[in-house]
mmCIF file of C-alpha atoms and ligand atoms in Angstrom:
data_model
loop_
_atom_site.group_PDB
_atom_site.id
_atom_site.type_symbol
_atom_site.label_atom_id
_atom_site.label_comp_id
_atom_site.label_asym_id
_atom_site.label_seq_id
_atom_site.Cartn_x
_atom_site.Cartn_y
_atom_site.Cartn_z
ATOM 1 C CA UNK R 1 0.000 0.000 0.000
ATOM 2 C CA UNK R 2 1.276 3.503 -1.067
ATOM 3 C CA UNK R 3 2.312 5.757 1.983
ATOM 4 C CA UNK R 4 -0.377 7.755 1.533
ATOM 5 C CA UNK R 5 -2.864 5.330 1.725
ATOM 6 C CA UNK R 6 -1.086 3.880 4.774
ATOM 7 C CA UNK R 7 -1.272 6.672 7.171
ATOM 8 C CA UNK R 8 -4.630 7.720 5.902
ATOM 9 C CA UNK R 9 -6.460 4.567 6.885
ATOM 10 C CA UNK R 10 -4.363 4.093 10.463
ATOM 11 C CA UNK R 11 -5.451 7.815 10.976
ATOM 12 C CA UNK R 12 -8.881 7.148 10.588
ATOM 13 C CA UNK R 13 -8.679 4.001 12.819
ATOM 14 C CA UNK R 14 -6.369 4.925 15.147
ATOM 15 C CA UNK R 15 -8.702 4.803 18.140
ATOM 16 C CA UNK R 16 -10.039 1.063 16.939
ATOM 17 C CA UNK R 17 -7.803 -0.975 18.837
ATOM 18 C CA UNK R 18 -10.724 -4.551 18.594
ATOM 19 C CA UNK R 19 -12.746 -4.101 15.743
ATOM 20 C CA UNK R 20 -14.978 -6.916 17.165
ATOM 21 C CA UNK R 21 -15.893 -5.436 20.119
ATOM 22 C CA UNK R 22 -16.698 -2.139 18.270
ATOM 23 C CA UNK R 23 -18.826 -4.438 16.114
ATOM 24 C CA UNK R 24 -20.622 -6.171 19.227
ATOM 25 C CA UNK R 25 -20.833 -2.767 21.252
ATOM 26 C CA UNK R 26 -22.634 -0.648 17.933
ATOM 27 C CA UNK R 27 -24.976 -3.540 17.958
ATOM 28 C CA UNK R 28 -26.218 -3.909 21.378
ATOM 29 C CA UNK R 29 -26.628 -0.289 21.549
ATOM 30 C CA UNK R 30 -28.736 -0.271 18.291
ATOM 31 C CA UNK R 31 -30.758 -3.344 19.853
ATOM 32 C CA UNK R 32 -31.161 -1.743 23.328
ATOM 33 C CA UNK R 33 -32.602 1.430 21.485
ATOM 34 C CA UNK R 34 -34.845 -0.767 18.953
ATOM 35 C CA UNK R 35 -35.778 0.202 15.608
ATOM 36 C CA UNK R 36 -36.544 1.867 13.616
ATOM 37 C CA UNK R 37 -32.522 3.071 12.605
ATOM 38 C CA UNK R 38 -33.206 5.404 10.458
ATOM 39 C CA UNK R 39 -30.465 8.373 8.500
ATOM 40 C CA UNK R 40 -31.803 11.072 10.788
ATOM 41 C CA UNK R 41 -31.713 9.096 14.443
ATOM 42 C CA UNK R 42 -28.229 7.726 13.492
ATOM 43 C CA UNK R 43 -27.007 11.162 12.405
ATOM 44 C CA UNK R 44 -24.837 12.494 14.962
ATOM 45 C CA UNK R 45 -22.557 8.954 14.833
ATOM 46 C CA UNK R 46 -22.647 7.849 11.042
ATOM 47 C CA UNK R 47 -22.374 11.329 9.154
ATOM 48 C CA UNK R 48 -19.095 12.466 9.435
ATOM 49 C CA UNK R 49 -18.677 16.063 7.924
ATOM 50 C CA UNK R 50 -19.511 19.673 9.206
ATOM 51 C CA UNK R 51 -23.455 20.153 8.750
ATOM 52 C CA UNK R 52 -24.231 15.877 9.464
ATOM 53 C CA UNK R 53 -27.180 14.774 7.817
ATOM 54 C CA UNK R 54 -28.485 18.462 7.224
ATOM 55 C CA UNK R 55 -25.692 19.087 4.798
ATOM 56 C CA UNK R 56 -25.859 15.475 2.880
ATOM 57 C CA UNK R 57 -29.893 16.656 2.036
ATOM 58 C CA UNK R 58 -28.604 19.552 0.736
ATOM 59 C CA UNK R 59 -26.192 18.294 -1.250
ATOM 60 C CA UNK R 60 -28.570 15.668 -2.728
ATOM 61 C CA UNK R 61 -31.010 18.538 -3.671
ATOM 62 C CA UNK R 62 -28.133 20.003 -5.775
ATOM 63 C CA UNK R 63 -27.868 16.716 -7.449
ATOM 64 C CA UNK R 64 -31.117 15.301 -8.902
ATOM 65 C CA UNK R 65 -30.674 11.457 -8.501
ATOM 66 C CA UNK R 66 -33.585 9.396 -9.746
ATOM 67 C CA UNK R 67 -34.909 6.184 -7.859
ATOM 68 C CA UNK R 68 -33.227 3.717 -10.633
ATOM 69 C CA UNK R 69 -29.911 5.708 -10.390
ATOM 70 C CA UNK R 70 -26.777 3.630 -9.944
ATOM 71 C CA UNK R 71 -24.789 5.771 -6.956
ATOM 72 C CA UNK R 72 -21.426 5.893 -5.912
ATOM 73 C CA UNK R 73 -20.249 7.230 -2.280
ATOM 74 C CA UNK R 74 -16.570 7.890 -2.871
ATOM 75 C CA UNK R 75 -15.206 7.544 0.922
ATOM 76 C CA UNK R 76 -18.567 6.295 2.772
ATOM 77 C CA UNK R 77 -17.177 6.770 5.825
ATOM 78 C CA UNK R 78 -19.466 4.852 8.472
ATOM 79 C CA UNK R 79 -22.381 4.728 6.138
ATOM 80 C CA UNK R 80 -24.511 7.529 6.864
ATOM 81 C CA UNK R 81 -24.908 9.523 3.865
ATOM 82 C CA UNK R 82 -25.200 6.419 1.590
ATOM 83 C CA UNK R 83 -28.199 5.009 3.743
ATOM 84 C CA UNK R 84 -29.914 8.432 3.631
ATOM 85 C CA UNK R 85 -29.715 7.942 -0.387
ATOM 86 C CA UNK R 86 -31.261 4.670 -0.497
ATOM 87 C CA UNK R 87 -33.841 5.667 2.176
ATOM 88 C CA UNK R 88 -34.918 8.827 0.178
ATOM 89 C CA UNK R 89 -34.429 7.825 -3.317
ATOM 90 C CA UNK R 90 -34.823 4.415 -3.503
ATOM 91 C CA UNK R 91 -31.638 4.489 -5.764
ATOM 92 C CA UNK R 92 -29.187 1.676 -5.671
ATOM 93 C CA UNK R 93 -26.216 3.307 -3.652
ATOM 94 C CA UNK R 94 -22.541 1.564 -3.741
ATOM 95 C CA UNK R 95 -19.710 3.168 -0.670
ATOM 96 C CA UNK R 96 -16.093 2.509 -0.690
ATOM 97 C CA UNK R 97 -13.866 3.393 1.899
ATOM 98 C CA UNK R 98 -10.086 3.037 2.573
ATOM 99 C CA UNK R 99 -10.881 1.987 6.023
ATOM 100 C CA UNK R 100 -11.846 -1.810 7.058
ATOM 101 C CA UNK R 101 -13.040 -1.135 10.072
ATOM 102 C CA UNK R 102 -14.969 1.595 8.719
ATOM 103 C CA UNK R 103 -16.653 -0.728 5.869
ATOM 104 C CA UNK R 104 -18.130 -3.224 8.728
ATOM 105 C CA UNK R 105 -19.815 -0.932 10.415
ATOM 106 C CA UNK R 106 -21.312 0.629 7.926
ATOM 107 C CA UNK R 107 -22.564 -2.868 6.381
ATOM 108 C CA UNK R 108 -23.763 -3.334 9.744
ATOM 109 C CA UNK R 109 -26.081 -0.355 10.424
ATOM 110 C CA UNK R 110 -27.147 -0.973 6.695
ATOM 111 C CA UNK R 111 -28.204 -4.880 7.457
ATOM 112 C CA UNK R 112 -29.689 -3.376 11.226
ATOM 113 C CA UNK R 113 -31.938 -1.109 9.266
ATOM 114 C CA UNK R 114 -32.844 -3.138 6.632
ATOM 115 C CA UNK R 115 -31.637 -1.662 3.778
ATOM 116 C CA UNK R 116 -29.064 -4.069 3.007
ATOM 117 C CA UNK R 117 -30.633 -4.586 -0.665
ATOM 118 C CA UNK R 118 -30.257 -0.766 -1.724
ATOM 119 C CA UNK R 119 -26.651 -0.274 -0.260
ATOM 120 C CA UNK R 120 -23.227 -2.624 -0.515
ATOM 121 C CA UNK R 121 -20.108 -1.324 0.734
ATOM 122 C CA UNK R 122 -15.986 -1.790 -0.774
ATOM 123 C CA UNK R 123 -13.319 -1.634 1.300
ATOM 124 C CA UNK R 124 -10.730 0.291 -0.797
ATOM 125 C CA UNK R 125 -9.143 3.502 -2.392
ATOM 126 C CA UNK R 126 -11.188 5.948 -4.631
ATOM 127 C CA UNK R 127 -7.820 6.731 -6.208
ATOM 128 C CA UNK R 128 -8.108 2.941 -8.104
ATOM 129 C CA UNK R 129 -12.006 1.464 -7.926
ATOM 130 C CA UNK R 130 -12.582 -1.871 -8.426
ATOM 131 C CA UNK R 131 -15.253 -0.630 -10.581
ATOM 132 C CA UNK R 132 -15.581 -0.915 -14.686
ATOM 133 C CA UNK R 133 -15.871 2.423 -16.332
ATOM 134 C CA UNK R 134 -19.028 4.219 -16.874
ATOM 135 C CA UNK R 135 -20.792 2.000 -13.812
ATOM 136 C CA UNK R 136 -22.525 4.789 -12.344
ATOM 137 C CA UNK R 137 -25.398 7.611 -13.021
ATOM 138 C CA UNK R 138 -23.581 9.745 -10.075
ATOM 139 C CA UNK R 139 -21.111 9.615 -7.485
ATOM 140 C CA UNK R 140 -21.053 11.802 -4.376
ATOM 141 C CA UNK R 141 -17.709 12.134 -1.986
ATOM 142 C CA UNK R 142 -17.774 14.278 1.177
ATOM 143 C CA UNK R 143 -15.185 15.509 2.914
ATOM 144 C CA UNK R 144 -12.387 13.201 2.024
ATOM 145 C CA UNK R 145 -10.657 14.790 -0.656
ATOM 146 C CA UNK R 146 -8.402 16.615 1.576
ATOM 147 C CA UNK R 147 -6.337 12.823 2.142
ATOM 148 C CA UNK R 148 -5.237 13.335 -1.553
ATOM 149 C CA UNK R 149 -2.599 14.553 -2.643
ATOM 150 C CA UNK R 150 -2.718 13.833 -6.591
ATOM 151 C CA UNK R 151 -5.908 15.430 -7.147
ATOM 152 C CA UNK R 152 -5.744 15.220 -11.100
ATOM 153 C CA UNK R 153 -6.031 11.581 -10.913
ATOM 154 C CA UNK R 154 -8.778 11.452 -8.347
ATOM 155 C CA UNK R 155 -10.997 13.480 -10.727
ATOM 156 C CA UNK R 156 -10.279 11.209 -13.570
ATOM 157 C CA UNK R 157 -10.271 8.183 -11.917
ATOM 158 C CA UNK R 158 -14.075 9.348 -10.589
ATOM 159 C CA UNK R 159 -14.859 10.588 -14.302
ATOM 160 C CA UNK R 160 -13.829 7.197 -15.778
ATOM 161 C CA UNK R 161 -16.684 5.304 -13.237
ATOM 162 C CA UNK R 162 -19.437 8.285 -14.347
ATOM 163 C CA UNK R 163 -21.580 7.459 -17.151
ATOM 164 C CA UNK R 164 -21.119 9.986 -20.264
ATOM 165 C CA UNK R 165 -24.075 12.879 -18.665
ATOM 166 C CA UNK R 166 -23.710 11.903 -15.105
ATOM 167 C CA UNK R 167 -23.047 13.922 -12.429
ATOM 168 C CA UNK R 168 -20.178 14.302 -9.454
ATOM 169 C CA UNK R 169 -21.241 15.960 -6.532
ATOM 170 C CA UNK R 170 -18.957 17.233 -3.646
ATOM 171 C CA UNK R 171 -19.329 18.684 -0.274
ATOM 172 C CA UNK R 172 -15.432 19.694 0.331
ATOM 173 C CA UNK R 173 -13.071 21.852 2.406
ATOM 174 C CA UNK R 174 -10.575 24.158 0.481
ATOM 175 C CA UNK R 175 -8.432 26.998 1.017
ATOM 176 C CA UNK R 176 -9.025 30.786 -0.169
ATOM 177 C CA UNK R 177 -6.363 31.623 -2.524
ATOM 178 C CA UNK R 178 -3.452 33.521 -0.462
ATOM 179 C CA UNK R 179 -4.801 32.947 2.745
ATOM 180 C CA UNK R 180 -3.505 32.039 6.013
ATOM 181 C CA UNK R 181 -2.420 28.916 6.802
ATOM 182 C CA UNK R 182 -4.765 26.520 8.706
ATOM 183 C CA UNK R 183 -4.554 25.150 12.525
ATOM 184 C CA UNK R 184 -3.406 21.474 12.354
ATOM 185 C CA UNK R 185 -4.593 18.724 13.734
ATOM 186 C CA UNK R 186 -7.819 18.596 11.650
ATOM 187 C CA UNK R 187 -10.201 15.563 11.385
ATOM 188 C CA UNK R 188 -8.471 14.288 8.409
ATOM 189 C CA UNK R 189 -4.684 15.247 9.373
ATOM 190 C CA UNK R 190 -2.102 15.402 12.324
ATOM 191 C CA UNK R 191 -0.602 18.187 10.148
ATOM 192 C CA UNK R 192 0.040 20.164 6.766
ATOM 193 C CA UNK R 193 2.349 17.234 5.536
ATOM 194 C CA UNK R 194 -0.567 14.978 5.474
ATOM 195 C CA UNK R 195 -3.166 17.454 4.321
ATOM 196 C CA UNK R 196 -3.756 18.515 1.103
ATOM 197 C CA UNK R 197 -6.268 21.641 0.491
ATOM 198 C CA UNK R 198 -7.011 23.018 -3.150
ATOM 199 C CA UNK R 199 -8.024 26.679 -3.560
ATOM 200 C CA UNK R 200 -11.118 26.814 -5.892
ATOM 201 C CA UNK R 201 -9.147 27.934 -9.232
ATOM 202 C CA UNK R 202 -6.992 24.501 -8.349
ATOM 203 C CA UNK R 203 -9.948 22.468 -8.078
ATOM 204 C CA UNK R 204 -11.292 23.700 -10.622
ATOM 205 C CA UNK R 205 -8.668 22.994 -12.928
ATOM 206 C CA UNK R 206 -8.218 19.851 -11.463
ATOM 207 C CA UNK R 207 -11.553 19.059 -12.550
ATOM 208 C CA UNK R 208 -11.681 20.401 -15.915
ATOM 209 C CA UNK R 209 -8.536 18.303 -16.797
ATOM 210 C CA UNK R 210 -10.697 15.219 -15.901
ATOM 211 C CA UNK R 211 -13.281 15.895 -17.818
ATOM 212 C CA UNK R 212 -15.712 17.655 -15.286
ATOM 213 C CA UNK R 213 -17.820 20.510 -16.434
ATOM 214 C CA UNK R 214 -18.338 22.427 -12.787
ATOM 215 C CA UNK R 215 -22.445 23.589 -13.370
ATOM 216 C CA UNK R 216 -22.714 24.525 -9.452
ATOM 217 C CA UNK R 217 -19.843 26.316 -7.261
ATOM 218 C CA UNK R 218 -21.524 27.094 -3.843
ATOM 219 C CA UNK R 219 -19.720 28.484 -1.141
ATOM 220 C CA UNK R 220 -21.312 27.081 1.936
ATOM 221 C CA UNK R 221 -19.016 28.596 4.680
ATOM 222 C CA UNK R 222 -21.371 30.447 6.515
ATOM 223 C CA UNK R 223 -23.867 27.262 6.783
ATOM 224 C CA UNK R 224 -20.789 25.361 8.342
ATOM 225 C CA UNK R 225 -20.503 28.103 10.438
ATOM 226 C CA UNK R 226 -23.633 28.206 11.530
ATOM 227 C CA UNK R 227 -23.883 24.777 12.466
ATOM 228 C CA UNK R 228 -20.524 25.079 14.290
ATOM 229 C CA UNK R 229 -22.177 27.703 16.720
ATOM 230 C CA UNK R 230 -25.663 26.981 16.548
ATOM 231 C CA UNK R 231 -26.328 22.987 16.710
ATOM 232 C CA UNK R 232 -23.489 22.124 19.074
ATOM 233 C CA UNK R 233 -22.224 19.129 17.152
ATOM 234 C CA UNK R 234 -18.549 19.382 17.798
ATOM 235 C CA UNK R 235 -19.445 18.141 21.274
ATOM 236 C CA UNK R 236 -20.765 15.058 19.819
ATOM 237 C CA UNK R 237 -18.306 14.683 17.180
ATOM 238 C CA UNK R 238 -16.005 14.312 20.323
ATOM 239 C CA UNK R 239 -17.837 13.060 22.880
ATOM 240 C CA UNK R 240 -16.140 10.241 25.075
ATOM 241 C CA UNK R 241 -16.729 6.750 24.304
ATOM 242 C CA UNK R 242 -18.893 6.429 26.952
ATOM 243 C CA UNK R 243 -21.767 9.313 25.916
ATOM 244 C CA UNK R 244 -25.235 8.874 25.778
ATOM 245 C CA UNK R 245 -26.415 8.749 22.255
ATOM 246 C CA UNK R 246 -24.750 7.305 19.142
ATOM 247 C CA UNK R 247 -21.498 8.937 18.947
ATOM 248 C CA UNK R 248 -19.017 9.071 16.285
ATOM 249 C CA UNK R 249 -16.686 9.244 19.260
ATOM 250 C CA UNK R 250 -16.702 5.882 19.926
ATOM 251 C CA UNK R 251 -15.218 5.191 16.331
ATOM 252 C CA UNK R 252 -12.437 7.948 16.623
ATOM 253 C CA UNK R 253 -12.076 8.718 20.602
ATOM 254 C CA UNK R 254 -10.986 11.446 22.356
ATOM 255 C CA UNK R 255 -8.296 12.832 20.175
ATOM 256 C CA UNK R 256 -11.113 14.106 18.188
ATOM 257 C CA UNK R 257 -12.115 16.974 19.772
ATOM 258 C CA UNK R 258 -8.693 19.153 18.983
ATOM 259 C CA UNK R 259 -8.980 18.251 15.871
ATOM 260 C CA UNK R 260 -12.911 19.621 15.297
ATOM 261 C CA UNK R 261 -12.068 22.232 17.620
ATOM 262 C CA UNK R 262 -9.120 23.194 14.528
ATOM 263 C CA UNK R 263 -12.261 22.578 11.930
ATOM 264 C CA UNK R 264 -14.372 24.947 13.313
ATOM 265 C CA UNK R 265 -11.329 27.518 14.378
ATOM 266 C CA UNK R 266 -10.144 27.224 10.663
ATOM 267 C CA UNK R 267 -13.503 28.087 9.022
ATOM 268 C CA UNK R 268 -14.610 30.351 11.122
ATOM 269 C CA UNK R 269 -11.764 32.451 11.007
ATOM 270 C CA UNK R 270 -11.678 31.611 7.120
ATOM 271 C CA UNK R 271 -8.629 29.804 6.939
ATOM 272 C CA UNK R 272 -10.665 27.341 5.766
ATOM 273 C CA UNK R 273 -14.088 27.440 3.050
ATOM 274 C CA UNK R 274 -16.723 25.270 2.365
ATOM 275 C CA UNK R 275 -17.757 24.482 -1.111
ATOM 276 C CA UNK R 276 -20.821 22.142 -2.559
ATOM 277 C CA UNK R 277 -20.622 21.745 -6.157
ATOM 278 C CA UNK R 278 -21.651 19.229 -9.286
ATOM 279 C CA UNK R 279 -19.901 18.710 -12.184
ATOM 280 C CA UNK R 280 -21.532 17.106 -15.558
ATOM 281 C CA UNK R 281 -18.981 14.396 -16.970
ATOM 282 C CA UNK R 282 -18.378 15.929 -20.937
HETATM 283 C C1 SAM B 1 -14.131 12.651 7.250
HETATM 284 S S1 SAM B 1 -14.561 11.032 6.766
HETATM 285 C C2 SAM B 1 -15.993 11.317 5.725
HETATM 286 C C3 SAM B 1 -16.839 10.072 5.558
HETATM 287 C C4 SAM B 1 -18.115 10.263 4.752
HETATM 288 N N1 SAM B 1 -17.839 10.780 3.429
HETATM 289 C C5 SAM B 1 -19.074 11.176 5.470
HETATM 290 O O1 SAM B 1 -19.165 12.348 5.069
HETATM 291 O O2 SAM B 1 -19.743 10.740 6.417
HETATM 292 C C6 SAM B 1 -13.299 10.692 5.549
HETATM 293 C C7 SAM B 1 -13.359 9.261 5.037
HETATM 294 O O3 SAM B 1 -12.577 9.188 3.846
HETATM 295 C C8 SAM B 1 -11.961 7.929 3.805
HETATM 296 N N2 SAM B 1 -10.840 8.028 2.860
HETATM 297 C C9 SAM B 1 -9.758 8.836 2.916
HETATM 298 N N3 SAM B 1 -8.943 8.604 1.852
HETATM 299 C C10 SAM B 1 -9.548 7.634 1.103
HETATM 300 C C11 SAM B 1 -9.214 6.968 -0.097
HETATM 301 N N4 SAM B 1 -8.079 7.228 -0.765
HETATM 302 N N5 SAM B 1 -10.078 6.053 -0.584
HETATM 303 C C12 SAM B 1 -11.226 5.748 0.073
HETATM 304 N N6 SAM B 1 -11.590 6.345 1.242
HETATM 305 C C13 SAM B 1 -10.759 7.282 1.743
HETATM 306 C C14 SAM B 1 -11.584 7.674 5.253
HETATM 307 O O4 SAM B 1 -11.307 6.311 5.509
HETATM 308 C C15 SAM B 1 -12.803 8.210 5.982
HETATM 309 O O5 SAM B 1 -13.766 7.203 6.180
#
């Protein structure tokens, strides 16, 4: 496995030390709160990006997906946005993620709430898919683009798995161009050597080169911002394993909370920006 790759997927499971246990613990929790598990009660544990499930509706608004669509979640994470695609349109909705760990419990919550026959999850790298070209009518990533550092191959490697007309979506952190440099740790990186943030002329290049007409550009900063004050999810995000609710803490553990306290620091001093676009594959 490349370097990259490497420290990317120990980062994200550095706080997994008995994947088996996590396993056993996510489901007697689920069974001692009974069903139904649905995208919005699982939120604040399985969405893992500023905004939770709020910002993966409005990203799917932005990107018209019929029920029959073939979907792709590049880097599903723990599940969350890909079972809140199945559960609201029905489509058939494919995640791969670098981390194992990551895969399992997202195959799990998708078996405990039954939707098992919309979603299937690939543990991998969206840099090189196990998928034939032109598989899928869209694919969606969320906050993980910041692990890459080849960004032109990314984009094509996503274009080649679009269908000619389809459409990339992507909820994603980037840098203003010339500004300061951001607070480290963040979620996705003990520091800038590990990090790798675009401004939006970059991206945007970066996704022309690939073949991906940009149709939307949003700038969602203030939203992020919002939710940073207003909703008090960083708490959760870093909550101790042993917190009430569903808690995405018990996935990454305490060393979280810097790091989302460095999230929120860097966009609201606007170090870092928020961006939702979609891009037509020409
Ligand atoms: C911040 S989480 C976001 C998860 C999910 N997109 C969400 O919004 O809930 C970043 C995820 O990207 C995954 N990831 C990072 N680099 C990857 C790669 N090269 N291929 C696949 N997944 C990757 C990590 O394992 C992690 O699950």
């Amino acid at each position: 496995m490349l370097d990259e790759l490497a420290i990317t997927r120990d980062h994200y499971q550095a706080a997994i030390n008995d994947p088996a246990a996590l396993l056993a613990r996510i489901s007697s929790a689920l069974e001692a709160h009974g069903a139904p598990i649905t995208a919005e009660r699982m939120g604040s544990f399985d969405q893992f990006h500023i905004g939770g499930l709020a910002s993966s509706i409005e990203l799917a608004a932005r990107m018209d997906i019929a029920g029959d669509a073939q979907v792709l979640d590049a880097g599903s994470g723990l599940g969350g946005p890909s079972r809140y695609l199945a559960e609201a349109f029905g489509c058939q909705v494919t995640g791969i993620d670098l981390a194992p760990a990551y895969v399992a419990i997202a195959q799990l919550l998708a078996d405990k709430a039954g939707v098992s026959e919309k979603v299937r999850y690939v543990a991998g790298s969206i840099t090189d898919m196990p998928f034939p070209s032109e598989t899928f009518d869209r694919v969606w990533t969320q906050h993980v683009v910041m692990n890459i550092r080849d960004r032109d191959s990314l984009y094509r490697e996503i274009r080649r798995v679009l269908k000619m007309g389809g459409r990339f979506a992507f909820y994603d952190p980037y840098v203003p161009a010339g500004g300061e440099a951001p607070h480290y740790p963040t979620p996705w990186a003990e520091s800038a050597a590990t990090s790798t943030l675009l401004t939006e002329d970059e991206t945007r290049a970066s996704l022309a080169q690939a073949g991906l007409k940009v149709v939307l550009w949003e700038d969602v900063s203030e939203q992020g911002k919002d939710w940073i004050t207003q909703q008090q999810q960083i708490r959760q995000l870093a909550a101790a394993p042993t917190g009430p609710a569903f808690s995405l803490g018990w996935v990454v553990g305490p060393r979280m909370q810097p790091m989302v306290a460095n999230f929120a620091k860097n966009i609201q001093e606007g170090r870092i920006r928020l961006v939702m676009g979609i891009c037509e594959a020409a």
